[in-house]
GROMACS .gro file of C-alpha atoms in nm:
model
  308
    1MET     CA    1  14.286   6.909  10.739
    2LEU     CA    2  14.049   7.163  10.881
    3ASP     CA    3  13.774   6.993  11.036
    4VAL     CA    4  13.544   7.234  11.001
    5LEU     CA    5  13.571   7.552  10.789
    6ALA     CA    6  13.377   7.825  10.903
    7THR     CA    7  13.146   8.123  10.752
    8GLY     CA    8  12.936   8.392  10.815
    9TYR     CA    9  12.938   8.821  10.982
   10PRO     CA   10  13.227   8.883  11.224
   11SER     CA   11  13.085   9.056  11.491
   12PHE     CA   12  13.199   9.288  11.757
   13ASP     CA   13  12.896   9.242  12.039
   14THR     CA   14  12.804   9.535  12.273
   15ILE     CA   15  12.528   9.465  12.521
   16PHE     CA   16  12.297   9.680  12.732
   17PRO     CA   17  12.083   9.547  13.033
   18VAL     CA   18  11.739   9.744  12.970
   19SER     CA   19  11.488   9.751  13.185
   20ARG     CA   20  11.220   9.649  12.900
   21SER     CA   21  11.184   9.590  12.511
   22ALA     CA   22  11.074   9.964  12.451
   23ALA     CA   23  10.806   9.974  12.111
   24VAL     CA   24  10.831  10.210  11.886
   25GLY     CA   25  10.774  10.600  12.038
   26GLU     CA   26  10.856  10.433  12.356
   27THR     CA   27  11.158  10.448  12.641
   28ALA     CA   28  11.323  10.217  12.824
   29LEU     CA   29  11.599  10.225  13.082
   30ILE     CA   30  11.979  10.136  13.016
   31GLN     CA   31  12.039   9.914  13.319
   32ALA     CA   32  12.464   9.933  13.310
   33LEU     CA   33  12.726  10.038  13.066
   34PRO     CA   34  12.926   9.791  12.952
   35ASP     CA   35  13.305   9.871  12.949
   36ASP     CA   36  13.407  10.004  12.618
   37GLY     CA   37  13.746   9.830  12.614
   38GLN     CA   38  13.565   9.502  12.663
   39ILE     CA   39  13.355   9.449  12.368
   40PRO     CA   40  13.321   9.078  12.340
   41PHE     CA   41  13.429   8.906  12.006
   42GLY     CA   42  13.092   8.766  11.847
   43GLY     CA   43  12.944   8.667  11.517
   44CYS     CA   44  12.792   8.287  11.469
   45GLY     CA   45  13.055   8.148  11.267
   46ALA     CA   46  13.342   8.277  11.456
   47ASN     CA   47  13.159   8.158  11.765
   48VAL     CA   48  13.148   7.819  11.596
   49ALA     CA   49  13.462   7.820  11.478
   50VAL     CA   50  13.666   7.921  11.825
   51GLY     CA   51  13.424   7.702  12.070
   52LEU     CA   52  13.557   7.395  11.848
   53SER     CA   53  13.903   7.483  11.852
   54ARG     CA   54  13.857   7.506  12.252
   55LEU     CA   55  13.732   7.191  12.192
   56GLY     CA   56  14.062   7.020  12.041
   57PHE     CA   57  13.928   7.061  11.676
   58ARG     CA   58  14.126   7.217  11.367
   59THR     CA   59  13.894   7.501  11.235
   60GLY     CA   60  13.863   7.765  10.982
   61LEU     CA   61  13.703   8.100  10.911
   62ALA     CA   62  13.548   8.283  10.566
   63MET     CA   63  13.458   8.578  10.693
   64ILE     CA   64  13.514   8.985  10.616
   65LEU     CA   65  13.683   9.188  10.832
   66GLY     CA   66  13.699   9.617  10.785
   67ASP     CA   67  14.067   9.693  10.816
   68ASP     CA   68  13.990   9.934  11.153
   69ALA     CA   69  14.103   9.905  11.453
   70LEU     CA   70  13.860   9.659  11.551
   71GLY     CA   71  13.882   9.431  11.261
   72ASN     CA   72  14.308   9.410  11.274
   73SER     CA   73  14.227   9.301  11.668
   74TYR     CA   74  14.022   9.018  11.561
   75CYS     CA   75  14.273   8.868  11.351
   76ASP     CA   76  14.471   8.877  11.633
   77TYR     CA   77  14.244   8.695  11.821
   78LEU     CA   78  14.159   8.435  11.624
   79GLY     CA   79  14.561   8.419  11.565
   80GLN     CA   80  14.569   8.329  11.954
   81GLN     CA   81  14.304   8.087  11.930
   82ASN     CA   82  14.461   7.870  11.630
   83ILE     CA   83  14.196   7.980  11.371
   84ASP     CA   84  14.320   7.908  10.996
   85GLN     CA   85  14.211   8.274  10.848
   86SER     CA   86  14.331   8.194  10.493
   87ASN     CA   87  13.981   8.283  10.374
   88VAL     CA   88  13.980   8.633  10.577
   89ILE     CA   89  13.901   8.890  10.375
   90CYS     CA   90  13.972   9.205  10.508
   91MET     CA   91  13.880   9.547  10.337
   92PRO     CA   92  14.094   9.875  10.295
   93GLY     CA   93  13.906  10.146  10.421
   94GLU     CA   94  13.630   9.971  10.531
   95GLN     CA   95  13.485   9.938  10.927
   96SER     CA   96  13.386   9.573  11.114
   97SER     CA   97  13.069   9.457  11.166
   98ARG     CA   98  12.918   9.557  11.507
   99SER     CA   99  12.608   9.430  11.674
  100TYR     CA  100  12.445   9.645  11.953
  101LEU     CA  101  12.209   9.443  12.177
  102PHE     CA  102  11.980   9.499  12.461
  103ARG     CA  103  11.846   9.280  12.703
  104ASN     CA  104  11.547   9.264  12.911
  105PRO     CA  105  11.475   9.111  13.234
  106ASP     CA  106  11.339   8.838  13.072
  107GLY     CA  107  11.656   8.788  12.863
  108GLU     CA  108  11.505   8.833  12.522
  109TYR     CA  109  11.655   9.034  12.328
  110GLN     CA  110  11.647   9.344  12.034
  111ASN     CA  111  11.937   9.311  11.822
  112PHE     CA  112  12.070   9.598  11.594
  113PHE     CA  113  12.316   9.501  11.375
  114PHE     CA  114  12.566   9.747  11.142
  115ALA     CA  115  12.718   9.502  10.879
  116GLY     CA  116  12.982   9.709  10.715
  117ALA     CA  117  13.286   9.534  10.546
  118ALA     CA  118  13.053   9.252  10.531
  119ASP     CA  119  12.818   9.341  10.314
  120ALA     CA  120  13.043   9.641  10.120
  121TRP     CA  121  13.197   9.355   9.977
  122ASN     CA  122  13.073   9.258   9.632
  123GLY     CA  123  13.341   9.030   9.472
  124ASP     CA  124  13.375   8.679   9.306
  125LEU     CA  125  13.450   8.407   9.602
  126THR     CA  126  13.774   8.217   9.556
  127LEU     CA  127  13.775   7.975   9.874
  128HIS     CA  128  14.133   7.842   9.966
  129GLY     CA  129  14.216   7.498  10.047
  130LEU     CA  130  13.827   7.298  10.017
  131GLU     CA  131  14.020   6.978   9.940
  132GLN     CA  132  14.179   7.012  10.297
  133VAL     CA  133  13.816   7.083  10.477
  134ARG     CA  134  13.598   6.798  10.629
  135TYR     CA  135  13.263   7.004  10.678
  136GLY     CA  136  13.189   7.376  10.608
  137LEU     CA  137  12.938   7.541  10.811
  138VAL     CA  138  12.713   7.831  10.668
  139THR     CA  139  12.580   8.100  10.941
  140VAL     CA  140  12.452   8.444  10.899
  141GLY     CA  141  12.604   8.626  10.646
  142PRO     CA  142  12.613   8.794  10.348
  143LEU     CA  143  12.385   8.609  10.112
  144HIS     CA  144  12.623   8.704   9.798
  145TYR     CA  145  12.898   8.587   9.967
  146ASN     CA  146  12.704   8.275  10.155
  147ARG     CA  147  12.563   8.114   9.824
  148GLN     CA  148  12.959   8.117   9.646
  149PHE     CA  149  13.046   7.899   9.935
  150VAL     CA  150  12.812   7.692   9.913
  151GLU     CA  151  12.870   7.663   9.536
  152GLN     CA  152  13.216   7.601   9.603
  153CYS     CA  153  13.120   7.387   9.860
  154ALA     CA  154  12.931   7.173   9.645
  155SER     CA  155  13.197   7.114   9.391
  156ALA     CA  156  13.447   6.991   9.607
  157ASN     CA  157  13.242   6.786   9.743
  158VAL     CA  158  13.243   6.919  10.083
  159PRO     CA  159  12.943   6.844  10.339
  160ILE     CA  160  12.759   7.154  10.489
  161ILE     CA  161  12.626   7.209  10.789
  162TRP     CA  162  12.395   7.508  10.779
  163GLN     CA  163  12.309   7.727  11.072
  164MET     CA  164  11.950   7.927  10.995
  165LYS     CA  165  11.891   8.279  11.131
  166PRO     CA  166  11.551   8.447  11.108
  167ASP     CA  167  11.716   8.705  10.907
  168ILE     CA  168  11.523   8.858  10.590
  169GLN     CA  169  11.879   9.020  10.426
  170ALA     CA  170  12.064   8.724  10.472
  171TYR     CA  171  11.816   8.431  10.422
  172PRO     CA  172  11.503   8.595  10.190
  173PRO     CA  173  11.242   8.386  10.134
  174GLU     CA  174  11.322   8.229   9.767
  175SER     CA  175  11.697   8.184   9.871
  176LEU     CA  176  11.584   7.895  10.178
  177SER     CA  177  11.567   7.621   9.875
  178LEU     CA  178  11.910   7.690   9.802
  179PHE     CA  179  12.051   7.630  10.144
  180LEU     CA  180  11.812   7.333  10.208
  181GLN     CA  181  11.867   7.130   9.942
  182ALA     CA  182  12.254   7.183   9.980
  183SER     CA  183  12.268   7.103  10.351
  184GLU     CA  184  12.347   6.795  10.516
  185ILE     CA  185  12.260   6.890  10.888
  186ILE     CA  186  12.062   7.198  10.941
  187LEU     CA  187  12.032   7.352  11.279
  188MET     CA  188  11.731   7.599  11.387
  189ASN     CA  189  11.544   7.791  11.644
  190ARG     CA  190  11.127   7.741  11.655
  191PHE     CA  191  11.137   8.093  11.467
  192GLU     CA  192  11.361   7.997  11.164
  193ALA     CA  193  11.157   7.636  11.176
  194ASP     CA  194  10.844   7.828  11.100
  195LEU     CA  195  11.011   8.053  10.896
  196LEU     CA  196  11.150   7.726  10.667
  197LEU     CA  197  10.818   7.545  10.699
  198THR     CA  198  10.658   7.877  10.501
  199ALA     CA  199  10.892   7.874  10.265
  200THR     CA  200  10.853   7.544  10.151
  201GLY     CA  201  10.531   7.465  10.224
  202ALA     CA  202  10.629   7.152  10.451
  203ARG     CA  203  10.387   6.987  10.716
  204SER     CA  204  10.720   6.943  10.940
  205LEU     CA  205  11.084   6.911  10.982
  206SER     CA  206  11.021   6.524  10.900
  207ASP     CA  207  10.954   6.580  10.589
  208LEU     CA  208  11.248   6.799  10.506
  209LEU     CA  209  11.474   6.510  10.582
  210ARG     CA  210  11.564   6.398  10.207
  211SER     CA  211  11.871   6.215  10.045
  212LYS     CA  212  12.087   6.512  10.120
  213THR     CA  213  11.948   6.666  10.444
  214GLN     CA  214  11.995   6.378  10.673
  215VAL     CA  215  11.990   6.548  11.018
  216ILE     CA  216  11.761   6.843  11.146
  217VAL     CA  217  11.833   6.945  11.474
  218LEU     CA  218  11.532   7.192  11.658
  219THR     CA  219  11.672   7.370  11.939
  220ARG     CA  220  11.405   7.463  12.203
  221GLY     CA  221  11.662   7.723  12.491
  222ALA     CA  222  11.569   7.596  12.807
  223ASP     CA  223  11.307   7.287  12.716
  224GLY     CA  224  11.646   7.165  12.488
  225VAL     CA  225  11.628   6.996  12.165
  226THR     CA  226  11.474   6.766  11.915
  227VAL     CA  227  11.688   6.614  11.649
  228TYR     CA  228  11.511   6.426  11.359
  229ALA     CA  229  11.678   6.199  11.185
  230ASP     CA  230  11.673   5.808  11.057
  231GLY     CA  231  11.241   5.878  11.090
  232GLU     CA  232  11.283   5.977  11.439
  233GLN     CA  233  11.282   6.151  11.694
  234VAL     CA  234  11.489   6.216  11.994
  235ALA     CA  235  11.446   6.521  12.266
  236VAL     CA  236  11.744   6.580  12.499
  237PRO     CA  237  11.733   6.843  12.766
  238ALA     CA  238  11.910   7.152  12.823
  239ILE     CA  239  12.155   7.150  13.095
  240GLN     CA  240  12.032   7.327  13.428
  241THR     CA  241  12.270   7.593  13.543
  242HIS     CA  242  12.298   7.997  13.622
  243VAL     CA  243  12.256   8.221  13.354
  244VAL     CA  244  12.409   8.517  13.276
  245ASP     CA  245  12.325   8.602  12.938
  246THR     CA  246  12.241   8.412  12.636
  247THR     CA  247  12.411   8.589  12.348
  248GLY     CA  248  12.560   8.299  12.199
  249ALA     CA  249  12.408   7.973  12.365
  250GLY     CA  250  12.314   7.870  12.010
  251ASP     CA  251  12.632   7.872  11.846
  252GLY     CA  252  12.786   7.678  12.148
  253PHE     CA  253  12.556   7.392  12.057
  254THR     CA  254  12.642   7.415  11.702
  255SER     CA  255  13.017   7.351  11.864
  256GLY     CA  256  12.922   7.071  12.076
  257PHE     CA  257  12.698   6.896  11.867
  258ILE     CA  258  12.950   6.926  11.554
  259ALA     CA  259  13.254   6.805  11.799
  260GLY     CA  260  12.991   6.468  11.841
  261VAL     CA  261  12.952   6.466  11.482
  262LEU     CA  262  13.346   6.497  11.425
  263GLN     CA  263  13.383   6.157  11.670
  264GLY     CA  264  13.174   5.972  11.488
  265ARG     CA  265  12.894   5.970  11.816
  266ASP     CA  266  12.513   5.941  11.734
  267HIS     CA  267  12.264   6.252  11.718
  268GLU     CA  268  12.193   6.212  12.084
  269THR     CA  269  12.498   6.208  12.218
  270SER     CA  270  12.606   6.495  11.998
  271ALA     CA  271  12.311   6.690  12.123
  272ARG     CA  272  12.450   6.602  12.469
  273LEU     CA  273  12.759   6.738  12.387
  274GLY     CA  274  12.607   7.039  12.213
  275ALA     CA  275  12.362   7.083  12.566
  276ALA     CA  276  12.694   7.069  12.755
  277VAL     CA  277  12.909   7.338  12.603
  278ALA     CA  278  12.586   7.611  12.578
  279SER     CA  279  12.552   7.544  12.918
  280PHE     CA  280  12.905   7.718  13.005
  281VAL     CA  281  12.825   7.963  12.720
  282VAL     CA  282  12.531   8.141  12.902
  283GLU     CA  283  12.745   8.171  13.215
  284LYS     CA  284  12.912   8.447  13.141
  285ILE     CA  285  12.844   8.792  12.908
  286GLY     CA  286  12.955   8.724  12.531
  287CYS     CA  287  12.945   8.450  12.330
  288GLN     CA  288  13.288   8.353  12.348
  289THR     CA  289  13.364   8.457  12.697
  290ASN     CA  290  13.316   8.105  12.877
  291LEU     CA  291  13.384   7.873  12.558
  292PRO     CA  292  13.500   7.527  12.758
  293THR     CA  293  13.807   7.337  12.659
  294TRP     CA  294  13.686   6.913  12.593
  295GLU     CA  295  13.801   6.850  12.980
  296ASP     CA  296  13.526   7.126  13.079
  297VAL     CA  297  13.267   6.985  12.859
  298LEU     CA  298  13.332   6.589  12.911
  299LYS     CA  299  13.322   6.687  13.292
  300ARG     CA  300  12.979   6.833  13.318
  301TYR     CA  301  12.872   6.593  13.078
  302GLU     CA  302  12.908   6.330  13.247
  303GLU     CA  303  12.771   6.524  13.577
  304ASN     CA  304  12.390   6.521  13.405
  305PHE     CA  305  12.418   6.279  13.140
  306GLY     CA  306  12.658   5.996  13.279
  307SER     CA  307  12.907   5.886  13.104
  308LEU     CA  308  13.041   5.904  12.753
   0.00000   0.00000   0.00000
């Protein structure tokens, strides 16, 4: 039994600290070069799957890699992390996805993404083992792939958790209603919320709660999160810590929140677990570099929120 089957672009994240975010025609200084031999593993779906695995849950990935050296190294790594790979596709002759992220002194990013094999795939998807999956997680990925993922999960009565991303190619406005109507839980930041409200014409996030969509989580960075559910709004603060790199903080939050859902905890407790996981992620460079164990999360939770 898999607790979560996650989909989305894989990525190898090369992160550059820069003097400022340059506009078109301007130059900014790269302040340090990353170690080419230490490119962090990334990709939203993979970040969450590995995060949950570190917390003791059983997870799998449905994603597309190239059969290059990077793709092979990712498969080896996923095996070490006990991630089920029965739905991972390796495309012959294709390169794996990469991200080049430029972080300014305020912690803001510009991301230049090479989709590679993931966008080269244009087949008919067949997901394996859905009858043994508790939740399907949709993150940013090829639209053609994610549509089929959602349709097959729905046919197998697997509830969907949707983690949004303001990516016009992965989520063109006309496609948003498909994912909205299919999702039981939706997680988004302020920019993604504005995109969804504009696309749907809804006046507030509460208006999007329907028979299918039961929970909406709005993340607000250092200002914490707000959970919309059951006609109520619950605010949970972020945990204060030494911030080195915010890449992957949202995925870390998603890992902790889903952990709470899988354990049957209430929305506020689940959001607090998300805050605890995210607080570890930002302490190191890379999305998966500092993912905590359950014991780590429990200790930090109790230090900040009291007994779990």
